[in-house]
PDB file of C-alpha atoms in Angstrom:
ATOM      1  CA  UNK A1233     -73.104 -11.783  54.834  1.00  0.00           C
ATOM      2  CA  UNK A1234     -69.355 -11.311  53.924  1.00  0.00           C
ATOM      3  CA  UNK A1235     -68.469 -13.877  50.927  1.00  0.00           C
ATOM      4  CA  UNK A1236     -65.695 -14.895  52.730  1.00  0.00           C
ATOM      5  CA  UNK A1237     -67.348 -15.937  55.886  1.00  0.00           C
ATOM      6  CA  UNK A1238     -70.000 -18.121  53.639  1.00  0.00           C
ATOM      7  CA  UNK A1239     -66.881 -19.643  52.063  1.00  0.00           C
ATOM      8  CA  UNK A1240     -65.199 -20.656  55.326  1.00  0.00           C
ATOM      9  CA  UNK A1241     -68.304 -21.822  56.656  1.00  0.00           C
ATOM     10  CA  UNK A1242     -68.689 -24.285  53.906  1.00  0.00           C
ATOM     11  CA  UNK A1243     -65.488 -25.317  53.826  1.00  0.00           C
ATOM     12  CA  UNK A1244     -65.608 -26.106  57.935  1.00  0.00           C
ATOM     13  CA  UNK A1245     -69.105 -27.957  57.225  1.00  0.00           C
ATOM     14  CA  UNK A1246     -67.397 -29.589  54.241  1.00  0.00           C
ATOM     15  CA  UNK A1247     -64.774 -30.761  56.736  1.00  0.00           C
ATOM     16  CA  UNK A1248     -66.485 -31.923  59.572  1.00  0.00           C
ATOM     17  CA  UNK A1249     -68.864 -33.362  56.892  1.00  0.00           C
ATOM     18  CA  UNK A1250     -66.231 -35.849  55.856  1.00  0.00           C
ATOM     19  CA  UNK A1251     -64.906 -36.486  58.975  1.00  0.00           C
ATOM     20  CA  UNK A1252     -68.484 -37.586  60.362  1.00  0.00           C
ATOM     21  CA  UNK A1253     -68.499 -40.015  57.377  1.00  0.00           C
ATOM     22  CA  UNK A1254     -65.146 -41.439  57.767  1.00  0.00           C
ATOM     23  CA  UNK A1255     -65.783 -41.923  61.435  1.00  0.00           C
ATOM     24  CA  UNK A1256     -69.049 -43.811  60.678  1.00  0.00           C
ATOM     25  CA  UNK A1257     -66.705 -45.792  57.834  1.00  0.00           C
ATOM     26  CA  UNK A1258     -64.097 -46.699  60.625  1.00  0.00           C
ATOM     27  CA  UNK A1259     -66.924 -47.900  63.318  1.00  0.00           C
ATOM     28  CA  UNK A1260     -68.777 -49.991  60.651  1.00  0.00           C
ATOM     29  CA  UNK A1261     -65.491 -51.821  60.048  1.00  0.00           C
ATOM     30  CA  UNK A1262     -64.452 -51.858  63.378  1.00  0.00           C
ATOM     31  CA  UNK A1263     -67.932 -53.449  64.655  1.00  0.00           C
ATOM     32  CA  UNK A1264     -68.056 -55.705  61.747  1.00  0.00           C
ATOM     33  CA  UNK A1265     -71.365 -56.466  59.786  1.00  0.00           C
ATOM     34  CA  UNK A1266     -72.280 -59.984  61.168  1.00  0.00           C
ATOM     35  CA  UNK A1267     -73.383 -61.055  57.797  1.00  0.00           C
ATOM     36  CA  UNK A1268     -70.519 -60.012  55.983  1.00  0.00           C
ATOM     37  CA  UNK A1269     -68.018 -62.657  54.792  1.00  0.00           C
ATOM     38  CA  UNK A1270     -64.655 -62.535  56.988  1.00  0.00           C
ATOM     39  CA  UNK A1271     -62.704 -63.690  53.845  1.00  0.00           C
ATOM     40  CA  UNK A1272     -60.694 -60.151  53.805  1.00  0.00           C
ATOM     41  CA  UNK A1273     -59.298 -60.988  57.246  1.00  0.00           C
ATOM     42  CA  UNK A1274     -56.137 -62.954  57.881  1.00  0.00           C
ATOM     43  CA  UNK A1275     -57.085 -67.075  59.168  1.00  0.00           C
ATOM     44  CA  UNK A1276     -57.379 -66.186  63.097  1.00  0.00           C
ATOM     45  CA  UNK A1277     -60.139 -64.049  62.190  1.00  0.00           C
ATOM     46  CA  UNK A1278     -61.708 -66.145  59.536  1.00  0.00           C
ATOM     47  CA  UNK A1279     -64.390 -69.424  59.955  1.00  0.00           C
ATOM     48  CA  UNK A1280     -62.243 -72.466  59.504  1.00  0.00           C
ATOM     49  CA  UNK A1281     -62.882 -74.611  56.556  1.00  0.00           C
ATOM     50  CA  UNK A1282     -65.301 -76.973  57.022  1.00  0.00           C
ATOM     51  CA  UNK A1283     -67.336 -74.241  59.297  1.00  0.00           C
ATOM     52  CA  UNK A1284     -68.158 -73.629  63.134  1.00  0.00           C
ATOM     53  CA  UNK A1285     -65.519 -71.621  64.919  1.00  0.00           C
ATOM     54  CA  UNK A1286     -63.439 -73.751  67.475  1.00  0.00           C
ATOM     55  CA  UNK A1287     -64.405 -74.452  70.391  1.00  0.00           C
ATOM     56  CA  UNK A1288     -63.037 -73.239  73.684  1.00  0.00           C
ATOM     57  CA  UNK A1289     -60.731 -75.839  75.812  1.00  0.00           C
ATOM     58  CA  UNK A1290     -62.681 -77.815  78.221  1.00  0.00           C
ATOM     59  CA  UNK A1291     -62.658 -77.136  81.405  1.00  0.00           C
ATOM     60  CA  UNK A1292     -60.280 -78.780  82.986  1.00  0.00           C
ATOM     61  CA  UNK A1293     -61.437 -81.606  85.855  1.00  0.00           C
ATOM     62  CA  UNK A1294     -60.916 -81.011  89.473  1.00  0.00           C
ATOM     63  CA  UNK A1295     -57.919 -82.647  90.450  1.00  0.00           C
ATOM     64  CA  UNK A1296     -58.356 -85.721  92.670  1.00  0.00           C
ATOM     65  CA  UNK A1297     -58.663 -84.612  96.142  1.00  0.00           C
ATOM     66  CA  UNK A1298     -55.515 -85.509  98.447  1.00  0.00           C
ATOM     67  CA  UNK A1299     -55.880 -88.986  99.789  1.00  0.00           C
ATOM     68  CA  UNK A1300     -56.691 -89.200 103.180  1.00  0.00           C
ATOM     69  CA  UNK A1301     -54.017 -90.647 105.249  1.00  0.00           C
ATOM     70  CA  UNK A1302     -53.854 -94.415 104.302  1.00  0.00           C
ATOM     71  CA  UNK A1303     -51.718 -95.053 107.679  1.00  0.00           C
ATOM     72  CA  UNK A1304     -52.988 -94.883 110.967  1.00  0.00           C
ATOM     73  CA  UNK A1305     -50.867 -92.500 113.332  1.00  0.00           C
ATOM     74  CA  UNK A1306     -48.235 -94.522 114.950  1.00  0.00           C
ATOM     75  CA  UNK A1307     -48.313 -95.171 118.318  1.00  0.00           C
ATOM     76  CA  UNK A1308     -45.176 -97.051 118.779  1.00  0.00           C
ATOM     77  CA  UNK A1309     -41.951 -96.265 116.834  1.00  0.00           C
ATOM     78  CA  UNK A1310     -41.277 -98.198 113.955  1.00  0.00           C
ATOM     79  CA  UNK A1311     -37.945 -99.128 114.914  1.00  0.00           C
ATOM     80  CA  UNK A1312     -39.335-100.647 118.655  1.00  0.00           C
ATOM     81  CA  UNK A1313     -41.553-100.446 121.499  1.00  0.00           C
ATOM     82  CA  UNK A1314     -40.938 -96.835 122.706  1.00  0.00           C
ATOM     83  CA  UNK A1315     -39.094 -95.862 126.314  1.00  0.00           C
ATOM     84  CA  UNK A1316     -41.899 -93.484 127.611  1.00  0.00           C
ATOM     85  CA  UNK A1317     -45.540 -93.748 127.694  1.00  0.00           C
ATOM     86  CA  UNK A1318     -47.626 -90.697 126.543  1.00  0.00           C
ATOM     87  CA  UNK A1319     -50.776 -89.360 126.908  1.00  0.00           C
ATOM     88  CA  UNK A1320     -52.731 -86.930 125.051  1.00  0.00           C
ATOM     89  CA  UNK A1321     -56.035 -85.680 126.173  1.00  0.00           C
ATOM     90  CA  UNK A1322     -58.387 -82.848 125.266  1.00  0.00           C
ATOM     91  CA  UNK A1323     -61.211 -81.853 127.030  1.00  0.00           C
ATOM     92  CA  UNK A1324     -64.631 -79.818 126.144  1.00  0.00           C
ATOM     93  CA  UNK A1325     -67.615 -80.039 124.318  1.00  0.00           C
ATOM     94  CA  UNK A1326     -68.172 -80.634 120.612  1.00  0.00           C
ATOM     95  CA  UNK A1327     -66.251 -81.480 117.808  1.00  0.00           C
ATOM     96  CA  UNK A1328     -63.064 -80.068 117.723  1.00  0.00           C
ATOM     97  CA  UNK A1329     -59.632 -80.063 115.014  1.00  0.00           C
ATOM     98  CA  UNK A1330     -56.609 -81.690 117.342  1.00  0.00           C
ATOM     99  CA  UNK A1331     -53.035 -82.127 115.844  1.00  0.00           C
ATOM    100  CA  UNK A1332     -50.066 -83.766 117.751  1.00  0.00           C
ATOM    101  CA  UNK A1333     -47.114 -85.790 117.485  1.00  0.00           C
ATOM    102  CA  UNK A1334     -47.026 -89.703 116.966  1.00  0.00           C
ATOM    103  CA  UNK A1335     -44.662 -92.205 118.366  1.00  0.00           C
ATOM    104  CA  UNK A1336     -42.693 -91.292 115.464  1.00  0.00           C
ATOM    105  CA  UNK A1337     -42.346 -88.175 115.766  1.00  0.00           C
ATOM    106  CA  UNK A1338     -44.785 -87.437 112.379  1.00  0.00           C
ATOM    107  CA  UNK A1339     -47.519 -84.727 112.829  1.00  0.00           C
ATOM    108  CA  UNK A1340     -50.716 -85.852 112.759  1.00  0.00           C
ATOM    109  CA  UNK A1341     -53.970 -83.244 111.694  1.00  0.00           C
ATOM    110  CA  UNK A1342     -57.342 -84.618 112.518  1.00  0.00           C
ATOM    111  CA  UNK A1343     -60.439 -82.928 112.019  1.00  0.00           C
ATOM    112  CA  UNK A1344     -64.111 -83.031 114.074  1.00  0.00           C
ATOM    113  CA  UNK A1345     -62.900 -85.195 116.798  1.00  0.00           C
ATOM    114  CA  UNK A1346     -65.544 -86.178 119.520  1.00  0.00           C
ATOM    115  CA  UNK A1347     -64.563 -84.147 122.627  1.00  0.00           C
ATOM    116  CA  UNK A1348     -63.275 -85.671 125.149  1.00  0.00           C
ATOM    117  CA  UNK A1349     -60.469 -87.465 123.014  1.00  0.00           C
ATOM    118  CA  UNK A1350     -57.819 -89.407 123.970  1.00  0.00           C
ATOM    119  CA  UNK A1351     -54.722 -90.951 122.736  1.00  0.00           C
ATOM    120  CA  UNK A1352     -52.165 -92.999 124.350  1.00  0.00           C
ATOM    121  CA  UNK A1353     -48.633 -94.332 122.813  1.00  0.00           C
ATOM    122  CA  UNK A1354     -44.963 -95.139 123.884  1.00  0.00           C
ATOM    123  CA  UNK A1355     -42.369 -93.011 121.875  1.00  0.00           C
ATOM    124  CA  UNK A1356     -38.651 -92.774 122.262  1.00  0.00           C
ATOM    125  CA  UNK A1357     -38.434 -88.974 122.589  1.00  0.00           C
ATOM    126  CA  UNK A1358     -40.052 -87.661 125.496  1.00  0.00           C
ATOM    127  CA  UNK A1359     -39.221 -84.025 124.820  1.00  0.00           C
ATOM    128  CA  UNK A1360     -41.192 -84.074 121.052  1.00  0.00           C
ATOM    129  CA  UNK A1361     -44.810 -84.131 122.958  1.00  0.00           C
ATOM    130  CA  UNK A1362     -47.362 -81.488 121.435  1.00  0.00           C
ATOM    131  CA  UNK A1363     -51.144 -81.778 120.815  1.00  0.00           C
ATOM    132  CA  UNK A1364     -52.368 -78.665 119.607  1.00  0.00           C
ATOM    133  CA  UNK A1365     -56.992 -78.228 119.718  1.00  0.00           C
ATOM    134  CA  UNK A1366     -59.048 -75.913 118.283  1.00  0.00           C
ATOM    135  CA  UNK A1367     -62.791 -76.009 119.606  1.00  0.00           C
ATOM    136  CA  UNK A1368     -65.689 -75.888 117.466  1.00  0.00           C
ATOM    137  CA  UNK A1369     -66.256 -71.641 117.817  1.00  0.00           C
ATOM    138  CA  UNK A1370     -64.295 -68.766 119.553  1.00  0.00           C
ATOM    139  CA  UNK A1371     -66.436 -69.057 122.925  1.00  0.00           C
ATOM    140  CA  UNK A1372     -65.991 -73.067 123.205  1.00  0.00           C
ATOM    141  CA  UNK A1373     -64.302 -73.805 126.519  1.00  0.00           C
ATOM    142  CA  UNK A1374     -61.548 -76.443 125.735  1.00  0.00           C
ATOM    143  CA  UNK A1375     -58.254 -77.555 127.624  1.00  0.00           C
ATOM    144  CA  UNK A1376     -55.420 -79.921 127.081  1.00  0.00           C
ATOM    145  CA  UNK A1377     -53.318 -82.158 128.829  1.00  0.00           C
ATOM    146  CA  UNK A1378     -49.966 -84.189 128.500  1.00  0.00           C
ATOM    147  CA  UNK A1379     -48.750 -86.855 130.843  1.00  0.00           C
ATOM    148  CA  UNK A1380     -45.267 -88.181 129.772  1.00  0.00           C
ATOM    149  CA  UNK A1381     -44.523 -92.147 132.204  1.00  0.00           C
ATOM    150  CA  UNK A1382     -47.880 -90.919 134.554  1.00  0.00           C
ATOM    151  CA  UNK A1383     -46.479 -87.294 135.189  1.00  0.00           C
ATOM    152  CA  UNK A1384     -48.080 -84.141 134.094  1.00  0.00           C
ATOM    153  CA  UNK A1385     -45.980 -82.854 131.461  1.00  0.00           C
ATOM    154  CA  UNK A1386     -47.830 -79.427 130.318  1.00  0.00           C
ATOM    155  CA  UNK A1387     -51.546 -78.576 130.829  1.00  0.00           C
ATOM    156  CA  UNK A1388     -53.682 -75.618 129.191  1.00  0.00           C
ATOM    157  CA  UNK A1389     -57.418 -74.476 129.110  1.00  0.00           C
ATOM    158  CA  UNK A1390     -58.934 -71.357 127.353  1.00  0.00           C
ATOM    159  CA  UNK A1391     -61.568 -70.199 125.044  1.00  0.00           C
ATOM    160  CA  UNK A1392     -61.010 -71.944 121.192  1.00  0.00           C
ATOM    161  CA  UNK A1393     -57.965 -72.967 120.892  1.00  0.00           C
ATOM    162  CA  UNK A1394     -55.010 -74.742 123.577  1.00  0.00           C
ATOM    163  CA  UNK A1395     -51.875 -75.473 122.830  1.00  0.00           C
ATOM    164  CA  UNK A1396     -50.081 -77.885 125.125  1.00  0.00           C
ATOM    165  CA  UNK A1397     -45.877 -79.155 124.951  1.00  0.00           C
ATOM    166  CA  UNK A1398     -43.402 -80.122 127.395  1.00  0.00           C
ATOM    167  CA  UNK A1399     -42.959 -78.296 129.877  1.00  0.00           C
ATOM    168  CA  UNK A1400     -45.826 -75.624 129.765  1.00  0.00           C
ATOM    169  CA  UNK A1401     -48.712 -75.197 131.984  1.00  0.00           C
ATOM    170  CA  UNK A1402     -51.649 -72.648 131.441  1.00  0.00           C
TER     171      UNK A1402
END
């Protein structure tokens, strides 16, 4: 074997020799020996005085839900007894979600209604009439109606959800 071949190859084992042990000296300091004191490391990284490392933030509490609606849905204005006499109705079977518009004019959202449902009130403004229903699954048959002074003012029936205002008719 050529001398200078044996020399090279013990110079490229040397080599990759030492670079096998610094690698194994980098990943023992990287991983850490769980035993070994931490006192080389800057504070983050070392145990507090007094011991125990801190603890994580508690979790923070669920925030109080939104109160449910503390006044009842008007149905007469506040400022009087109303110049037209509505009337919401929704028809079909099982609960169902049903939002419309008060005397005042103020949405209203209520959920799980018992269907039929009704509501009568006197408002001033006989063009803000809406009740919007959502049955209780996609093939629920359900249908709406709005009377504004004892004439039909819109009317609608489907599958799921109707939507009924002034001046519409399904």
């Amino acid at each position: 074997m050529d001398l200078g071949v044996a020399a090279g190859a013990v110079v490229v084992f040397g080599i990759c020799a030492c670079l096998g042990l610094a690698d194994r000296l980098v990943s023992t300091v990287d991983e850490g020996d769980p035993d070994r004191p931490l006192a080389h490391l800057p504070y983050p990284y070392q145990q507090p005085p007094g011991g125990g490392w801190p603890t994580a933030e508690p979790a923070p509490t669920t925030p109080p839900a939104t109160p449910a609606r503390t006044v009842a849905p008007a149905r007469t204005p506040s400022d009087g007894p109303g110049t037209v006499t509505v009337v919401y109705e929704v028809t079909g079977r099982g609960p169902a979600d049903v939002e419309y518009y008060d005397a005042n004019g103020d949405f209203v959202q209520t959920e799980g209604v018992t269907l039929p449902w009704r509501m009568r009130l006197r408002a001033h403004d006989a063009e803000r009439v809406m009740v919007l229903a959502t049955g209780p699954d996609r093939n629920s048959a359900i249908g709406c109606r709005i009377t504004v002074d004892g004439r039909a003012a819109a009317e609608d029936g489907g599958r799921w959800q109707v939507t009924c205002n002034k001046g519409t008719t399904g």
